[in-house]
GROMACS .gro file of C-alpha atoms in nm:
model
  184
    1MET     CA    1  -1.024   4.295   1.488
    2TYR     CA    2  -1.282   4.389   1.222
    3THR     CA    3  -1.631   4.524   1.165
    4ILE     CA    4  -1.884   4.436   0.897
    5THR     CA    5  -2.097   4.665   0.687
    6ALA     CA    6  -2.372   4.526   0.464
    7HIS     CA    7  -2.446   4.668   0.121
    8LYS     CA    8  -2.730   4.595  -0.121
    9ALA     CA    9  -2.838   4.695  -0.468
   10THR     CA   10  -3.096   4.571  -0.716
   11ILE     CA   11  -3.057   4.577  -1.093
   12SER     CA   12  -3.239   4.415  -1.383
   13VAL     CA   13  -3.049   4.124  -1.534
   14PRO     CA   14  -3.055   4.275  -1.885
   15GLU     CA   15  -2.899   4.597  -1.751
   16PHE     CA   16  -2.645   4.398  -1.546
   17ILE     CA   17  -2.546   4.199  -1.856
   18GLU     CA   18  -2.510   4.516  -2.062
   19LYS     CA   19  -2.301   4.707  -1.808
   20PHE     CA   20  -2.114   4.446  -1.606
   21VAL     CA   21  -2.087   4.110  -1.787
   22ASP     CA   22  -1.799   4.027  -2.021
   23VAL     CA   23  -1.782   3.650  -2.045
   24PRO     CA   24  -1.477   3.621  -2.276
   25THR     CA   25  -1.263   3.853  -2.062
   26PHE     CA   26  -1.351   3.691  -1.732
   27LEU     CA   27  -1.335   3.338  -1.870
   28GLU     CA   28  -0.979   3.417  -1.977
   29ALA     CA   29  -0.902   3.550  -1.626
   30CYS     CA   30  -1.050   3.234  -1.474
   31LYS     CA   31  -0.804   3.022  -1.671
   32ALA     CA   32  -0.522   3.161  -1.452
   33CYS     CA   33  -0.693   3.036  -1.135
   34PRO     CA   34  -0.607   2.692  -0.993
   35ASN     CA   35  -0.982   2.622  -0.955
   36TYR     CA   36  -1.038   2.643  -1.332
   37GLY     CA   37  -1.163   2.304  -1.445
   38HIS     CA   38  -1.114   2.161  -1.096
   39ILE     CA   39  -1.425   2.281  -0.911
   40TRP     CA   40  -1.778   2.235  -1.044
   41SER     CA   41  -1.869   2.597  -0.965
   42CYS     CA   42  -1.588   2.723  -1.189
   43PRO     CA   43  -1.549   2.730  -1.567
   44PRO     CA   44  -1.534   2.582  -1.816
   45TYR     CA   45  -1.904   2.502  -1.816
   46ASP     CA   46  -2.112   2.270  -2.031
   47PHE     CA   47  -2.381   2.539  -2.067
   48ASP     CA   48  -2.407   2.882  -2.227
   49VAL     CA   49  -2.334   3.139  -1.957
   50MET     CA   50  -2.536   3.415  -2.127
   51GLU     CA   51  -2.839   3.186  -2.147
   52TYR     CA   52  -2.798   3.117  -1.775
   53TRP     CA   53  -2.815   3.491  -1.697
   54LYS     CA   54  -3.112   3.540  -1.930
   55ARG     CA   55  -3.325   3.291  -1.735
   56PHE     CA   56  -3.366   3.563  -1.469
   57ARG     CA   57  -3.514   3.914  -1.456
   58THR     CA   58  -3.358   4.069  -1.147
   59LEU     CA   59  -3.030   4.051  -0.956
   60GLU     CA   60  -3.029   4.148  -0.590
   61LEU     CA   61  -2.667   4.210  -0.502
   62GLN     CA   62  -2.553   4.144  -0.146
   63ALA     CA   63  -2.208   4.242  -0.021
   64VAL     CA   64  -2.026   4.265   0.307
   65ARG     CA   65  -1.730   4.488   0.362
   66ILE     CA   66  -1.493   4.341   0.618
   67LEU     CA   67  -1.320   4.648   0.761
   68PHE     CA   68  -1.011   4.568   0.963
   69ASP     CA   69  -0.922   4.774   1.269
   70LYS     CA   70  -0.640   5.024   1.220
   71GLU     CA   71  -0.399   4.842   1.452
   72VAL     CA   72  -0.449   4.524   1.247
   73THR     CA   73  -0.373   4.690   0.912
   74GLU     CA   74  -0.069   4.878   1.038
   75ARG     CA   75   0.112   4.560   1.144
   76SER     CA   76   0.341   4.350   0.932
   77TYR     CA   77   0.268   3.976   0.920
   78THR     CA   78   0.435   3.657   0.813
   79LYS     CA   79   0.267   3.463   0.534
   80GLU     CA   80   0.147   3.209   0.792
   81GLU     CA   81  -0.006   3.481   1.010
   82LEU     CA   82  -0.183   3.636   0.710
   83ASP     CA   83  -0.313   3.295   0.603
   84SER     CA   84  -0.439   3.231   0.956
   85ILE     CA   85  -0.628   3.562   0.973
   86ILE     CA   86  -0.777   3.518   0.626
   87ASN     CA   87  -0.877   3.157   0.698
   88GLN     CA   88  -1.054   3.268   1.018
   89VAL     CA   89  -1.237   3.567   0.874
   90ILE     CA   90  -1.330   3.499   0.511
   91PRO     CA   91  -1.491   3.153   0.540
   92ALA     CA   92  -1.694   3.259   0.846
   93GLU     CA   93  -1.831   3.570   0.676
   94LYS     CA   94  -1.886   3.385   0.348
   95GLN     CA   95  -2.088   3.120   0.533
   96LYS     CA   96  -2.309   3.387   0.690
   97LEU     CA   97  -2.380   3.530   0.344
   98THR     CA   98  -2.445   3.184   0.202
   99ASP     CA   99  -2.693   3.107   0.480
  100GLN     CA  100  -2.875   3.437   0.420
  101LEU     CA  101  -2.899   3.374   0.048
  102LEU     CA  102  -3.020   3.016   0.085
  103ALA     CA  103  -3.294   3.146   0.316
  104MET     CA  104  -3.383   3.409   0.054
  105GLU     CA  105  -3.406   3.137  -0.212
  106LYS     CA  106  -3.674   2.964  -0.001
  107GLU     CA  107  -3.870   3.290   0.017
  108HIS     CA  108  -3.852   3.339  -0.363
  109PRO     CA  109  -3.940   3.024  -0.560
  110GLY     CA  110  -3.740   2.992  -0.881
  111SER     CA  111  -3.455   3.209  -0.753
  112ILE     CA  112  -3.093   3.099  -0.727
  113SER     CA  113  -2.811   3.255  -0.532
  114LEU     CA  114  -2.467   3.346  -0.656
  115SER     CA  115  -2.179   3.264  -0.426
  116ALA     CA  116  -1.909   3.496  -0.295
  117GLY     CA  117  -1.626   3.318  -0.474
  118SER     CA  118  -1.594   2.953  -0.563
  119CYS     CA  119  -1.774   2.667  -0.395
  120SER     CA  120  -1.624   2.544  -0.069
  121THR     CA  121  -1.882   2.280   0.024
  122CYS     CA  122  -1.659   1.976  -0.016
  123ARG     CA  123  -1.391   1.988   0.249
  124ASN     CA  124  -1.214   1.682   0.106
  125GLY     CA  125  -1.195   1.823  -0.243
  126CYS     CA  126  -1.429   1.851  -0.537
  127THR     CA  127  -1.511   1.546  -0.747
  128ARG     CA  128  -1.460   1.728  -1.078
  129PRO     CA  129  -1.091   1.633  -1.124
  130CYS     CA  130  -1.195   1.266  -1.094
  131GLY     CA  131  -1.464   1.310  -1.359
  132ALA     CA  132  -1.735   1.230  -1.103
  133PRO     CA  133  -2.052   1.440  -1.071
  134CYS     CA  134  -2.091   1.703  -0.800
  135ARG     CA  135  -2.168   1.544  -0.462
  136TYR     CA  136  -2.403   1.827  -0.363
  137PRO     CA  137  -2.552   1.979  -0.680
  138GLU     CA  138  -2.842   2.122  -0.476
  139GLY     CA  139  -2.595   2.328  -0.271
  140MET     CA  140  -2.335   2.423  -0.532
  141ARG     CA  141  -2.360   2.783  -0.654
  142TYR     CA  142  -2.174   2.979  -0.918
  143SER     CA  143  -2.011   3.313  -0.843
  144ILE     CA  144  -2.076   3.636  -1.029
  145GLU     CA  145  -1.722   3.640  -1.168
  146SER     CA  146  -1.736   3.276  -1.282
  147LEU     CA  147  -2.036   3.376  -1.495
  148GLY     CA  148  -1.846   3.666  -1.653
  149GLY     CA  149  -1.948   3.942  -1.411
  150ASN     CA  150  -1.706   4.224  -1.337
  151VAL     CA  151  -1.726   4.236  -0.957
  152GLY     CA  152  -1.487   4.530  -0.918
  153LEU     CA  153  -1.690   4.750  -1.153
  154THR     CA  154  -2.017   4.622  -1.007
  155ILE     CA  155  -1.935   4.717  -0.650
  156GLU     CA  156  -1.790   5.051  -0.756
  157LYS     CA  157  -2.089   5.159  -0.966
  158LEU     CA  158  -2.374   4.996  -0.774
  159LEU     CA  159  -2.251   4.983  -0.414
  160GLY     CA  160  -2.001   5.269  -0.391
  161LEU     CA  161  -1.723   5.032  -0.277
  162HIS     CA  162  -1.386   4.932  -0.417
  163LEU     CA  163  -1.170   4.624  -0.400
  164GLU     CA  164  -0.841   4.637  -0.213
  165TRP     CA  165  -0.560   4.392  -0.257
  166MET     CA  166  -0.312   4.261  -0.006
  167GLU     CA  167   0.037   4.399  -0.014
  168GLU     CA  168   0.336   4.197   0.097
  169ASN     CA  169   0.313   4.121   0.470
  170ARG     CA  170   0.004   4.341   0.519
  171LEU     CA  171  -0.370   4.307   0.530
  172PRO     CA  172  -0.573   4.549   0.319
  173HIS     CA  173  -0.797   4.798   0.497
  174HIS     CA  174  -1.090   4.587   0.389
  175PHE     CA  175  -1.210   4.287   0.194
  176VAL     CA  176  -1.543   4.284   0.009
  177LEU     CA  177  -1.744   3.964  -0.039
  178VAL     CA  178  -2.000   3.997  -0.315
  179CYS     CA  179  -2.284   3.762  -0.395
  180GLY     CA  180  -2.641   3.790  -0.510
  181LEU     CA  181  -2.982   3.645  -0.569
  182LEU     CA  182  -3.111   3.592  -0.922
  183LEU     CA  183  -3.490   3.627  -0.934
  184PRO     CA  184  -3.715   3.500  -1.215
   0.00000   0.00000   0.00000
């Protein structure tokens, strides 16, 4: 059904900020997402995002390209079929990346990983809408885009990849999950 290719790049955090971070633009984009203000890993935050980036020296980007087989991308699907495929593939591949990054954190004291998309730890819903603290703050991670990073430009310039979007009733040729490890 699909194959995976792994992609990596390393960049200094100051260079990443200069070339790929635009907090106001991406904060505004986040406001259109239903997770905005409803998941602890998503804005708005009670901290300065630029100060968060500046705590680190290096960003090791990790990405996987999920390349769908030709016969899969040439078919037309119902919304339910598309949802089923996406819900089988994306969470499984995201979990593999998460596990890799958490292992890397243990190898590099003081590092913190950045998630591929928003947090999905709490299966019964995040506590943020109730005003309660995060149930698993030690496991919650922010994503590059939630911290103002331009993921599309990042993968294009640093990994030689591009994002593809779904068209009505069709899967794209590929999805790209992007995450990283911030090193002190």
